[in-house]
mmCIF file of C-alpha atoms in Angstrom:
data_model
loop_
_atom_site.group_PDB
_atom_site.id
_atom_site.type_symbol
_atom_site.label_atom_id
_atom_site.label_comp_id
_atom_site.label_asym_id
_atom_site.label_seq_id
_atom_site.Cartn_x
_atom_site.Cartn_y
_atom_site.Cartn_z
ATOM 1 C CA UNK O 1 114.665 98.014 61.460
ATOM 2 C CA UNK O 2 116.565 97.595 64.617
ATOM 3 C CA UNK O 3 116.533 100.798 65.843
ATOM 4 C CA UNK O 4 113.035 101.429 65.511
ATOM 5 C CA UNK O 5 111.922 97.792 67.138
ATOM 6 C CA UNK O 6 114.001 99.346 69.872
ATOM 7 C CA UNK O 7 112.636 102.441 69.914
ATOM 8 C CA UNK O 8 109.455 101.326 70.084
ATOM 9 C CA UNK O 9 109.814 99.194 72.422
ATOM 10 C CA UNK O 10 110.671 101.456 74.694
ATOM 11 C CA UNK O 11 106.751 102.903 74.664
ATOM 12 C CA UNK O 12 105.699 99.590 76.098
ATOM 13 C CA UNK O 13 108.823 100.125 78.460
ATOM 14 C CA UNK O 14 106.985 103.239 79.621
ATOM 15 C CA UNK O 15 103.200 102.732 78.817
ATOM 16 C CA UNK O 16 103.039 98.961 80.612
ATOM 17 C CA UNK O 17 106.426 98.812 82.583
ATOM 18 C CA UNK O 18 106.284 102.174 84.434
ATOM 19 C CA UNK O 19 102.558 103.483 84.148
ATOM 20 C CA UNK O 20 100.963 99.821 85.065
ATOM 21 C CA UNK O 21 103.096 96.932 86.337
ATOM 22 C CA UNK O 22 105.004 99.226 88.491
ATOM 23 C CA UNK O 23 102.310 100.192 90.380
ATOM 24 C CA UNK O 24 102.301 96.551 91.988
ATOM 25 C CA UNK O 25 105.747 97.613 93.873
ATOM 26 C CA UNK O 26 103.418 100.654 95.717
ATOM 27 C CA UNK O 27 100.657 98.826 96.502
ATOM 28 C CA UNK O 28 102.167 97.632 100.309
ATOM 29 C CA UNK O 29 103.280 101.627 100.883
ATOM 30 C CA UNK O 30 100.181 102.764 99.451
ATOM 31 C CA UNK O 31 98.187 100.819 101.327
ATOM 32 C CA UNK O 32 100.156 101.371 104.941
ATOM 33 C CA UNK O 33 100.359 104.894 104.489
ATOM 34 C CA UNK O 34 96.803 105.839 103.290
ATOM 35 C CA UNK O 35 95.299 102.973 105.175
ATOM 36 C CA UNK O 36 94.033 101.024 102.224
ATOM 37 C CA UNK O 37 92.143 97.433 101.936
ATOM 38 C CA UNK O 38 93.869 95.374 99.026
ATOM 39 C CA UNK O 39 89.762 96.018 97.294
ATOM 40 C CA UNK O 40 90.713 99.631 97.515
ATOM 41 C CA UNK O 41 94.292 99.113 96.282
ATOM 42 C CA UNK O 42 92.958 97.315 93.236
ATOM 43 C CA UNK O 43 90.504 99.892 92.666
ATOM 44 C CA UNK O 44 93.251 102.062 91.506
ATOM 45 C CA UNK O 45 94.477 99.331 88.925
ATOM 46 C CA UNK O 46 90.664 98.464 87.684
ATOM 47 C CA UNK O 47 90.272 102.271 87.022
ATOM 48 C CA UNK O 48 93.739 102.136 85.125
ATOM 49 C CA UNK O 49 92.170 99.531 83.317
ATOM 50 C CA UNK O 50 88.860 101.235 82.713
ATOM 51 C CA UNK O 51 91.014 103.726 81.028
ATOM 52 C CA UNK O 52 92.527 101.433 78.994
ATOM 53 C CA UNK O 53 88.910 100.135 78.135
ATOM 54 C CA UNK O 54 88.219 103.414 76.929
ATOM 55 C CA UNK O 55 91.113 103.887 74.964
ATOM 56 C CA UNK O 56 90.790 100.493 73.288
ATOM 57 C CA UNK O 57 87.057 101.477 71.996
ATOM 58 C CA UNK O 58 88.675 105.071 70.924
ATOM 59 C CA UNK O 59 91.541 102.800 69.223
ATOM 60 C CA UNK O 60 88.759 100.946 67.148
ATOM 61 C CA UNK O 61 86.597 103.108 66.403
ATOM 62 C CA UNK O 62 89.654 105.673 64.737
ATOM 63 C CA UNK O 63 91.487 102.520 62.862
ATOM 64 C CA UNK O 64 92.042 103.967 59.377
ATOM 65 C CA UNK O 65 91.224 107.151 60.136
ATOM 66 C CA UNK O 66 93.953 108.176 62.931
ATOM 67 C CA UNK O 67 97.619 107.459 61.510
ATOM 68 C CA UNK O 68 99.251 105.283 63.908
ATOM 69 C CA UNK O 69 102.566 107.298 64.792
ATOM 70 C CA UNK O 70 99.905 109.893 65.738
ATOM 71 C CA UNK O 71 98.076 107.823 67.942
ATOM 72 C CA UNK O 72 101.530 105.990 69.662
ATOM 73 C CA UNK O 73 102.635 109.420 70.191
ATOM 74 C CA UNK O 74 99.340 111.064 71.963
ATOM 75 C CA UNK O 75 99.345 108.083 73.727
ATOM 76 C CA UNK O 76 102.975 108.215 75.501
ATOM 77 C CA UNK O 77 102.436 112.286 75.743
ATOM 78 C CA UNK O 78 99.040 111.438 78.038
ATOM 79 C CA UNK O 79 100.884 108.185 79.767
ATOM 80 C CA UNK O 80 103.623 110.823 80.926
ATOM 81 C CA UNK O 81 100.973 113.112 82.041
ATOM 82 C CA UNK O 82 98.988 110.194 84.176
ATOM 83 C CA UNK O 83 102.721 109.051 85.645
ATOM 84 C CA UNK O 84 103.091 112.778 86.981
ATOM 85 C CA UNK O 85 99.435 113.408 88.301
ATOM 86 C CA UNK O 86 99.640 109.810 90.349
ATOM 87 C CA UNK O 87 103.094 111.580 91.688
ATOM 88 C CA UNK O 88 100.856 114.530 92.731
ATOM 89 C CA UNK O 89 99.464 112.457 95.038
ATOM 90 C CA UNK O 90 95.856 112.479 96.620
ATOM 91 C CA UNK O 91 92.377 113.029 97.220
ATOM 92 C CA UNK O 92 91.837 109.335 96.208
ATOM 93 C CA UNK O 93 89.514 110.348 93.433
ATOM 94 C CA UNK O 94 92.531 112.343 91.640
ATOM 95 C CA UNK O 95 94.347 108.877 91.965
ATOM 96 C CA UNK O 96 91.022 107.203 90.398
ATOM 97 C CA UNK O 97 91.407 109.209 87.274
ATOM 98 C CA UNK O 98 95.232 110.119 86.939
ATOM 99 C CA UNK O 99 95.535 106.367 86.986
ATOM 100 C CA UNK O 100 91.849 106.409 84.353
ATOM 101 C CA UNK O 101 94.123 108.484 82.161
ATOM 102 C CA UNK O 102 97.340 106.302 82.439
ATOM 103 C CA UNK O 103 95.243 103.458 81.083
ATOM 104 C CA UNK O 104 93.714 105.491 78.258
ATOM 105 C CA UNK O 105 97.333 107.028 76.733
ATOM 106 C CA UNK O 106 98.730 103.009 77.315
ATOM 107 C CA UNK O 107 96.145 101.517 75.286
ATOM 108 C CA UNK O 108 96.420 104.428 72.654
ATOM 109 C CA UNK O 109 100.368 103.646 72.856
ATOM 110 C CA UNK O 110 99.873 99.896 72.844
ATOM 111 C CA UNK O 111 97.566 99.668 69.671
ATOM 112 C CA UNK O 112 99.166 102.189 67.491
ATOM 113 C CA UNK O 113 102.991 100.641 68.620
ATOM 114 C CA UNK O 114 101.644 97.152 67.819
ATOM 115 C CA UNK O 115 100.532 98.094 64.368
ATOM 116 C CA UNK O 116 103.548 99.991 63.738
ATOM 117 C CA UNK O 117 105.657 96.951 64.918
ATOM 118 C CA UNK O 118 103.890 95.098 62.313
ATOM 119 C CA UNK O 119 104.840 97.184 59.484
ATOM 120 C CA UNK O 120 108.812 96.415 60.519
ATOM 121 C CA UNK O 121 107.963 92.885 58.701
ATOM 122 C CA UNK O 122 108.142 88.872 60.702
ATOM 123 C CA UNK O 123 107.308 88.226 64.263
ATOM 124 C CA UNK O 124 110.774 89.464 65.677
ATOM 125 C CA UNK O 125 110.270 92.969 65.706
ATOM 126 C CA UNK O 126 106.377 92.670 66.871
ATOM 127 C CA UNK O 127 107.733 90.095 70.090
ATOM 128 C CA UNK O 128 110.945 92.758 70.559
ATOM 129 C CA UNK O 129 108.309 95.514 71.249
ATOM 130 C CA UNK O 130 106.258 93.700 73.813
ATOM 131 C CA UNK O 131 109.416 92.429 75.424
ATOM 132 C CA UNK O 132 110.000 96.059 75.890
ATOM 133 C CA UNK O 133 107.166 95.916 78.480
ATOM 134 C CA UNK O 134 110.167 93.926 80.487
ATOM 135 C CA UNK O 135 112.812 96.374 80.517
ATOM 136 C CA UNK O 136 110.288 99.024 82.513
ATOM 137 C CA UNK O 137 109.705 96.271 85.100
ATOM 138 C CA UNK O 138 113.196 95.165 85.489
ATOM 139 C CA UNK O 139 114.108 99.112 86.232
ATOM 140 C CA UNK O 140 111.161 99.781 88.328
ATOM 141 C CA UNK O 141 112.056 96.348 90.102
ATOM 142 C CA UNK O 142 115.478 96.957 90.311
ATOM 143 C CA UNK O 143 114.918 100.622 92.275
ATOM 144 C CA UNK O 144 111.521 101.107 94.194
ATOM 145 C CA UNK O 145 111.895 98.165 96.718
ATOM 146 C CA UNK O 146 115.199 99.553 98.178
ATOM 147 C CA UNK O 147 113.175 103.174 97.921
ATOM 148 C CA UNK O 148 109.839 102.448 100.067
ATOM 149 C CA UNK O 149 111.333 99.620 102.131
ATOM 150 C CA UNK O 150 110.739 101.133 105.837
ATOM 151 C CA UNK O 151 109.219 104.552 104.253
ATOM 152 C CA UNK O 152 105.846 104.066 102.952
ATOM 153 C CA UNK O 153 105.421 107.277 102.804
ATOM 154 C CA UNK O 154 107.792 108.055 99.848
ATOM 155 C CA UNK O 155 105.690 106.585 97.205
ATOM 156 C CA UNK O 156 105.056 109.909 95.863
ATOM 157 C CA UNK O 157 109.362 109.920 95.244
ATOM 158 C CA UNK O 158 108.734 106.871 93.564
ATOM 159 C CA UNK O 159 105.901 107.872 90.851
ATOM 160 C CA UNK O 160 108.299 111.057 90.489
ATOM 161 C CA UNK O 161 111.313 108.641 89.358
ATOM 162 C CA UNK O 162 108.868 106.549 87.081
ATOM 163 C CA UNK O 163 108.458 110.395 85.705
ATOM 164 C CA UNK O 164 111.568 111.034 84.975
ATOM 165 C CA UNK O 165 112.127 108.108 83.701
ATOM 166 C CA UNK O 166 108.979 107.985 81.046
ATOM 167 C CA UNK O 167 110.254 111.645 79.574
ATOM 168 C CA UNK O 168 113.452 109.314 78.346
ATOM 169 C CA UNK O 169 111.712 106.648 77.133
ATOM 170 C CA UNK O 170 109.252 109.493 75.177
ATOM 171 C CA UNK O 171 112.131 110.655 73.931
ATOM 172 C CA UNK O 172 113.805 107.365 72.707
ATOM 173 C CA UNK O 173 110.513 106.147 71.309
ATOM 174 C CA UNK O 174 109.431 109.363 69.207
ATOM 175 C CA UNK O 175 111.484 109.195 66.453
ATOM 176 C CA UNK O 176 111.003 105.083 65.929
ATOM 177 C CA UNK O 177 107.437 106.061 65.605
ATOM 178 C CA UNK O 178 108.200 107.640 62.137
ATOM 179 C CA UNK O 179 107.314 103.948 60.213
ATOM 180 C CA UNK O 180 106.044 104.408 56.724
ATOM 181 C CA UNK O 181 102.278 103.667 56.075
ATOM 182 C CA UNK O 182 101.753 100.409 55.118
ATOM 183 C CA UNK O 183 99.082 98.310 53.951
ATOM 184 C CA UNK O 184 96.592 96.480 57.030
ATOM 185 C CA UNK O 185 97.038 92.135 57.100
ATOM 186 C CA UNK O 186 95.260 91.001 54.668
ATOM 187 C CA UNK O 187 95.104 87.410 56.212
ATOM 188 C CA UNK O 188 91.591 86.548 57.232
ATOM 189 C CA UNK O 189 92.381 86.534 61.545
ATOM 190 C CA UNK O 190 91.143 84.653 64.412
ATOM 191 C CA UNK O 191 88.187 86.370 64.716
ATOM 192 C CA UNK O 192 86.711 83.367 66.502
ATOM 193 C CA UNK O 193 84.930 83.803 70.264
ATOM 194 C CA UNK O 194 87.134 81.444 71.835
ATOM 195 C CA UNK O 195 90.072 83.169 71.574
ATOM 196 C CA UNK O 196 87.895 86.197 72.452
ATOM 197 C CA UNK O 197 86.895 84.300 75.566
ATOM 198 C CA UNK O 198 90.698 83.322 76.516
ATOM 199 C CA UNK O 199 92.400 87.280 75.928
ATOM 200 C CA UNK O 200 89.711 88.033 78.729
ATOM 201 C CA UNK O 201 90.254 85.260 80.889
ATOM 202 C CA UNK O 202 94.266 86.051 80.674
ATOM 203 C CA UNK O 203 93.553 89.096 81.144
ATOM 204 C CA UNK O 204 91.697 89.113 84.534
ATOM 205 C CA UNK O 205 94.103 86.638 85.679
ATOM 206 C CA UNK O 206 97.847 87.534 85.372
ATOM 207 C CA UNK O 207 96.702 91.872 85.873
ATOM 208 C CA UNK O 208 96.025 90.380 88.708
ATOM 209 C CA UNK O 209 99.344 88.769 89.526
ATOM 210 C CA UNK O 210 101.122 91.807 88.600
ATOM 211 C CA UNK O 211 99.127 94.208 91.101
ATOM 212 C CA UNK O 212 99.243 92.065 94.238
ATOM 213 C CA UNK O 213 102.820 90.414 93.764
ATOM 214 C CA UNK O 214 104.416 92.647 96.244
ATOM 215 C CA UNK O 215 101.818 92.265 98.809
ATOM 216 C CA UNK O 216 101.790 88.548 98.526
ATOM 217 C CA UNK O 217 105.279 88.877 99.484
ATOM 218 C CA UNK O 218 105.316 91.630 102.146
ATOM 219 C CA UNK O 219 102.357 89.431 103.955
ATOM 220 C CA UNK O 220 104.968 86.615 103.763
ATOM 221 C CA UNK O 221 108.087 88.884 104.977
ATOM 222 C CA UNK O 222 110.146 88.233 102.080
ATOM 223 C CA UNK O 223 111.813 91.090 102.861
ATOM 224 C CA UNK O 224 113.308 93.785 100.277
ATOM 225 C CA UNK O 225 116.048 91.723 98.388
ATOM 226 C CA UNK O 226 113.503 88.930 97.665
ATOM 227 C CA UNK O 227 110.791 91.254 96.423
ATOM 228 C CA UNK O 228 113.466 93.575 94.189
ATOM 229 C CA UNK O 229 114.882 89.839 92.908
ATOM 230 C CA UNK O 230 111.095 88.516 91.756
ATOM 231 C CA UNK O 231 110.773 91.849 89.766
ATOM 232 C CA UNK O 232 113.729 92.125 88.115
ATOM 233 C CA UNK O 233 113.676 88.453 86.973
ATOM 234 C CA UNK O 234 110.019 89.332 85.628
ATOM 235 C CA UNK O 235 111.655 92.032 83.768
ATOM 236 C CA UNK O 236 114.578 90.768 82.252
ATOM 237 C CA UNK O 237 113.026 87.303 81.335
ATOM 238 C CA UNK O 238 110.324 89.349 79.549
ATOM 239 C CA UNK O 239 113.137 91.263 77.963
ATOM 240 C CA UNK O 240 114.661 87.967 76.568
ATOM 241 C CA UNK O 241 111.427 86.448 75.941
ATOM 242 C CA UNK O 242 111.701 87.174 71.928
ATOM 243 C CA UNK O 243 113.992 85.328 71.796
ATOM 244 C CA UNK O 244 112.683 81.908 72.790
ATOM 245 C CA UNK O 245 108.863 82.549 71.293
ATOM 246 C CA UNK O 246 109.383 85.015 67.891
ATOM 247 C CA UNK O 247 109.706 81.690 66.351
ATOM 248 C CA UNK O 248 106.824 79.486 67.538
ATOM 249 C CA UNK O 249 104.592 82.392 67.405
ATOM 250 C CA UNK O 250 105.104 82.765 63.820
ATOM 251 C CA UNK O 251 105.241 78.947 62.437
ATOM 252 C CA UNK O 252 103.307 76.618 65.427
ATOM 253 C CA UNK O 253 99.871 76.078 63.687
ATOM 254 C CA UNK O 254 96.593 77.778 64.766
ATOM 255 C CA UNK O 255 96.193 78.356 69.264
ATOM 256 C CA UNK O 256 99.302 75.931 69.896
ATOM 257 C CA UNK O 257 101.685 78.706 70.593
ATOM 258 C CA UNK O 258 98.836 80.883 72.573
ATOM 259 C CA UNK O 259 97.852 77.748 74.460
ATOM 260 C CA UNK O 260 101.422 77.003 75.362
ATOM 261 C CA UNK O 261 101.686 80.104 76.826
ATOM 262 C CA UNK O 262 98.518 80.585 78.647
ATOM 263 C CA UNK O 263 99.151 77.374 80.197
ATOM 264 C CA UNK O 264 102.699 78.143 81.450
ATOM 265 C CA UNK O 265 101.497 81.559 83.014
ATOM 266 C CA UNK O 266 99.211 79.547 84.864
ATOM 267 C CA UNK O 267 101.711 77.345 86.150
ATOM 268 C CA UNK O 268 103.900 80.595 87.011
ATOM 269 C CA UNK O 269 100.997 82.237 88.767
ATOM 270 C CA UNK O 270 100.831 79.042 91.158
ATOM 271 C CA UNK O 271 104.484 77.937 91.986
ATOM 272 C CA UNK O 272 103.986 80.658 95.098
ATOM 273 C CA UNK O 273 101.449 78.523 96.968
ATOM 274 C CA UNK O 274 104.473 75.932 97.113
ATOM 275 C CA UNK O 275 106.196 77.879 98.875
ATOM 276 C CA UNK O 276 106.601 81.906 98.963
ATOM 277 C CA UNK O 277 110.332 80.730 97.999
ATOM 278 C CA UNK O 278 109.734 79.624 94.635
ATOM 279 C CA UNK O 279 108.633 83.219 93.780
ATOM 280 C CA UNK O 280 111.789 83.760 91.979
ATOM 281 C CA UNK O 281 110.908 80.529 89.981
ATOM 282 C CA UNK O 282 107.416 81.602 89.413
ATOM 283 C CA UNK O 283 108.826 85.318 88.330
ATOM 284 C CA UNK O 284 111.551 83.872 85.880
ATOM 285 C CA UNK O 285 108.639 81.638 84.148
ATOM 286 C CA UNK O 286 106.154 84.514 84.264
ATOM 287 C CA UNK O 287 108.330 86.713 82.714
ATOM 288 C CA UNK O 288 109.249 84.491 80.168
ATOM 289 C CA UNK O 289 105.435 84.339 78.988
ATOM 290 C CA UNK O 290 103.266 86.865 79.628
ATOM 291 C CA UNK O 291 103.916 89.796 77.237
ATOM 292 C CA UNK O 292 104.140 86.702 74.332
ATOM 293 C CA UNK O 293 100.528 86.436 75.101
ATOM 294 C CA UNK O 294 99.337 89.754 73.656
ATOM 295 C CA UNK O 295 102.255 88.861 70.638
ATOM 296 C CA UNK O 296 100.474 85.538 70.277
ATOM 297 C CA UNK O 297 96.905 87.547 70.109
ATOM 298 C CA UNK O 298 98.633 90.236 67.623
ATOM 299 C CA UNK O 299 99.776 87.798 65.132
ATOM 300 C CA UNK O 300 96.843 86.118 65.514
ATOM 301 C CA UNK O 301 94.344 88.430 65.302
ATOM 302 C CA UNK O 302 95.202 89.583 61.397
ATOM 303 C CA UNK O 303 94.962 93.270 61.490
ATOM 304 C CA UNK O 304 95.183 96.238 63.154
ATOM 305 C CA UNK O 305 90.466 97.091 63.345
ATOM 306 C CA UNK O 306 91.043 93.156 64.841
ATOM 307 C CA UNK O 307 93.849 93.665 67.085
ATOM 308 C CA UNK O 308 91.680 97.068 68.573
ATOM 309 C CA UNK O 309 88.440 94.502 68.710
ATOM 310 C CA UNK O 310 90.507 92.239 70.582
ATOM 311 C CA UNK O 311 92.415 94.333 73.108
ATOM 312 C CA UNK O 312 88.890 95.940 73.936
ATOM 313 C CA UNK O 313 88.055 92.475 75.212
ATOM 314 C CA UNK O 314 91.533 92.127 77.278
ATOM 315 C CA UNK O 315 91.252 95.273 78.854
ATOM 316 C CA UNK O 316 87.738 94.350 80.125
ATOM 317 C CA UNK O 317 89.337 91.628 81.681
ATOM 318 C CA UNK O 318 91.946 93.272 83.365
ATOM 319 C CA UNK O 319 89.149 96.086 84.646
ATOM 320 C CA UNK O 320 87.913 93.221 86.785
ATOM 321 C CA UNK O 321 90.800 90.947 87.292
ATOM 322 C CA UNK O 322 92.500 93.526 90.326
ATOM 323 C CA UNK O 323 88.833 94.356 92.129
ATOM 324 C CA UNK O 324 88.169 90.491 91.917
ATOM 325 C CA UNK O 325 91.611 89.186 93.642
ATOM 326 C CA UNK O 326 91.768 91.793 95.900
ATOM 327 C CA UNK O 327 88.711 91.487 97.425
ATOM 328 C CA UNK O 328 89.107 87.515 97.837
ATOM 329 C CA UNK O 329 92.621 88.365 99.035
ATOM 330 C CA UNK O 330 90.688 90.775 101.799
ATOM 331 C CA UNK O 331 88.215 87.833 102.516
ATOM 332 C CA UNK O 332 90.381 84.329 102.257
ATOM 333 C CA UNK O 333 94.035 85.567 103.065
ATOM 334 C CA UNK O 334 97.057 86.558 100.304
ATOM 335 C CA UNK O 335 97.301 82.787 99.053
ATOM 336 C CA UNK O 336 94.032 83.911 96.733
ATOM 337 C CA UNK O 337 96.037 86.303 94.892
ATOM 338 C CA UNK O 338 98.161 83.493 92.785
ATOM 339 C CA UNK O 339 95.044 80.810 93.072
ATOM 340 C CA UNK O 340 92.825 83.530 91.333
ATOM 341 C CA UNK O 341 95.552 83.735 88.349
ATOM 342 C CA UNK O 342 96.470 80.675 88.384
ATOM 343 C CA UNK O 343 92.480 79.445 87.795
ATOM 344 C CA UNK O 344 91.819 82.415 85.507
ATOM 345 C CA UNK O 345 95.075 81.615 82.562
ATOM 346 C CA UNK O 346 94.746 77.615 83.043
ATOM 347 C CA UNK O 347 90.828 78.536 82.104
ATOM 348 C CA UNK O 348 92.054 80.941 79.345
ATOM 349 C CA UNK O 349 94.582 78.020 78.327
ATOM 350 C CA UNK O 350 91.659 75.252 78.232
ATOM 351 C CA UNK O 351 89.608 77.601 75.836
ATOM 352 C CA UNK O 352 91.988 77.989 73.219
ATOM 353 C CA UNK O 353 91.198 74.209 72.677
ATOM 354 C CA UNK O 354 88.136 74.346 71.387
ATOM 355 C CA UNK O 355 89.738 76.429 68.205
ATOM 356 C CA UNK O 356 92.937 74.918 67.931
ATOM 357 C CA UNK O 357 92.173 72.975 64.842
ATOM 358 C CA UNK O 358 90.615 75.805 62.772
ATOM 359 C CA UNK O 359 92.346 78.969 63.631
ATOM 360 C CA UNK O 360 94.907 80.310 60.685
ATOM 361 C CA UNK O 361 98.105 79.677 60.942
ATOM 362 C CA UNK O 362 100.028 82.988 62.061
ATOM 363 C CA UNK O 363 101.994 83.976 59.024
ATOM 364 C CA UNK O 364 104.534 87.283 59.038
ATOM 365 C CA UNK O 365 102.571 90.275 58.086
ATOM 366 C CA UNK O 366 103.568 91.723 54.345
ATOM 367 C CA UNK O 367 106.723 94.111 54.658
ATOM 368 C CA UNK O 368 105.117 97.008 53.208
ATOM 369 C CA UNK O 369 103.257 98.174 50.064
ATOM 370 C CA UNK O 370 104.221 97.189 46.625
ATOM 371 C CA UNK O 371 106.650 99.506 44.473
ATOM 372 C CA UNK O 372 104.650 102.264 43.106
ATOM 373 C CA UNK O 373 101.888 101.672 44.550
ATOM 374 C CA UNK O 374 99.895 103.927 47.448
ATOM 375 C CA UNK O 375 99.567 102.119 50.941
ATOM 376 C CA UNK O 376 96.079 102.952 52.892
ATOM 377 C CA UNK O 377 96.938 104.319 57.268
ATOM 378 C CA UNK O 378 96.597 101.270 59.420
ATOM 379 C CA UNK O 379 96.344 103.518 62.137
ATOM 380 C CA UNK O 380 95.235 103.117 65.617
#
């Protein structure tokens, strides 16, 4: 079981770590060398996020027809594709839809991993492969700082290391894919709006938090050790994340573990406007919550034509989220860019209220089919 959380993990290392929060860490070169507004910066991550609108409805509408190792796998193949066409470089419109068809192969990749984490049995495994999400931040933290600080203009090296980089994790993840059909959760879900209503709010605000960090802290001249710090902590802290939340997420009754969490990456998202020092402090507690949100949602949501339903939702949200705080960021100054998450996840966190009492209890998912008996694709 191990190995294959592992493995697994590793698409979210390459599908969220390297094809979408890593593309925070360009934004400053980006934007000095192909003299971009932060609007036009977040373009790029809004039509990533289109993508992964797209992908989402594709998800849903081929749940139970699509096996879900086939869609995890056509999902990293297309993610490794997008990484290398952003490398390519521009016309802006091949950015726009290199980045369209990151989004798509992520959410493909995303769905299908999620359902397959499922099958592994308890919440471990499921929080293990978000936190995977935090090992592709940590190493695109850890390397493209150093890389563009003082040459803006070697972004394009940059998307060609996250490259690189993807074929291994591809190549880790393939074989983990291989889980046995199993059987979808036959627990009744969340299906109500509210939590609906707080996946989107999330996810306009902390998609948001994730594309501008690095500008927020090059328009404070944090300098290159300070911005490579803030990423790695978001990285590893997500990486250790399952560690502190498999539980909760799996015995708190109903929203308590999802409000929890929406309300502490709200209070991560606004430690910067304290002071652009706290970022590390505001990094370590983001990292330590974000990816549980979508775990939170997953064991929530009670199967894998729910889970799709739901992620359609988030990934609306995060189509808007960038467009929205760069353009404020453009109009009131860089302190908008945590404000507008912060607002946006305490909002999320104040929604989940109004179904704590009622929603289901999150339960582990069944371990697999009974003996002898045939188990129907929960694919993705």
């Amino acid at each position: 079981m191990w190995w294959r959380s592992l493995g697994l993990a590793a698409g979210t290392a390459c599908a969220l770590g390297f094809a979408r929060f890593a593309y925070g860490l360009f934004v400053p070169a980006m934007a000095a060398d192909l003299h971009w507004t932060l609007a036009r910066a977040g373009t790029l991550t809004t039509a990533n996020s289109a993508g992964y609108l797209l992908g989402a409805l594709l998800a849903t509408a081929l749940t139970g027809r699509v096996p879900a190792t086939t869609g995890f796998r056509a999902g990293m193949v297309l993610t490794v594709a997008s990484l290398a066409a952003t490398a390519a470089g521009p016309p802006y419109p091949a950015l726009l839809a290199a980045r369209a068809v990151g989004g798509l192969g992520g959410a493909w990749a995303f769905i299908a991993g999620a359902a397959l984490a499922r099958r592994l049995g308890g919440t471990l495994p499921m929080t293990v492969y978000f936190g995977g999400a935090g090992a592709g931040t940590a190493v695109a933290g850890g390397v493209l700082p150093a890389l563009l600080d003082g040459h803006p203009s070697r972004w394009t090296l940059g998307w060609w290391l996250l490259t690189l980089a993807a074929v291994a994790a591809l190549a880790v993840s393939w074989p983990s894919a291989a889980v046995p059909d199993g059987p979808d959760d036959p627990r009744p879900g969340s299906g109500r709006p509210p939590l609906a209503i707080a996946y989107l709010l999330f996810g306009a605000g902390y998609i948001g938090y994730v594309t501008f960090l690095s500008a927020y802290l090059d328009a404070h001249r944090a300098g290159v050790a300070v911005t490579s710090a803030a990423w790695v902590t978001i990285g590893l802290s997500a990486v250790a994340a399952p560690l502190c939340w498999h539980r909760p997420i799996a015995t708190w009754p109903g929203t308590r573990a999802l409000r929890c969490l929406l309300a502490l990456v709200a209070v991560a998202a606004a430690l910067p406007l304290l002071s652009p020092a706290a970022v590390v402090a505001s990094a370590l507690l983001f990292g330590g919550t974000f990816m549980m949100v979508p775990a939170a949602v997953t064991a929530l949501a009670g199967g894998a034509r729910r889970l799709a339903a739901l992620t359609v939702v988030f990934a609306a949200g995060q189509a808007v989220g960038p467009w929205l705080a760069g353009a404020l960021a453009d109009r009131a100054g860089p302190a908008a860019i945590p404000a507008c998450a912060a607002v946006l996840c305490a909002a999320a966190a104040a929604t989940t209220r109004s179904s704590a009492r009622s929603a289901p209890t999150a339960a582990p998912p069944p371990r697999g089919p009974a003996p002898g008996r045939s188990a129907g694709r929960a694919g993705s």
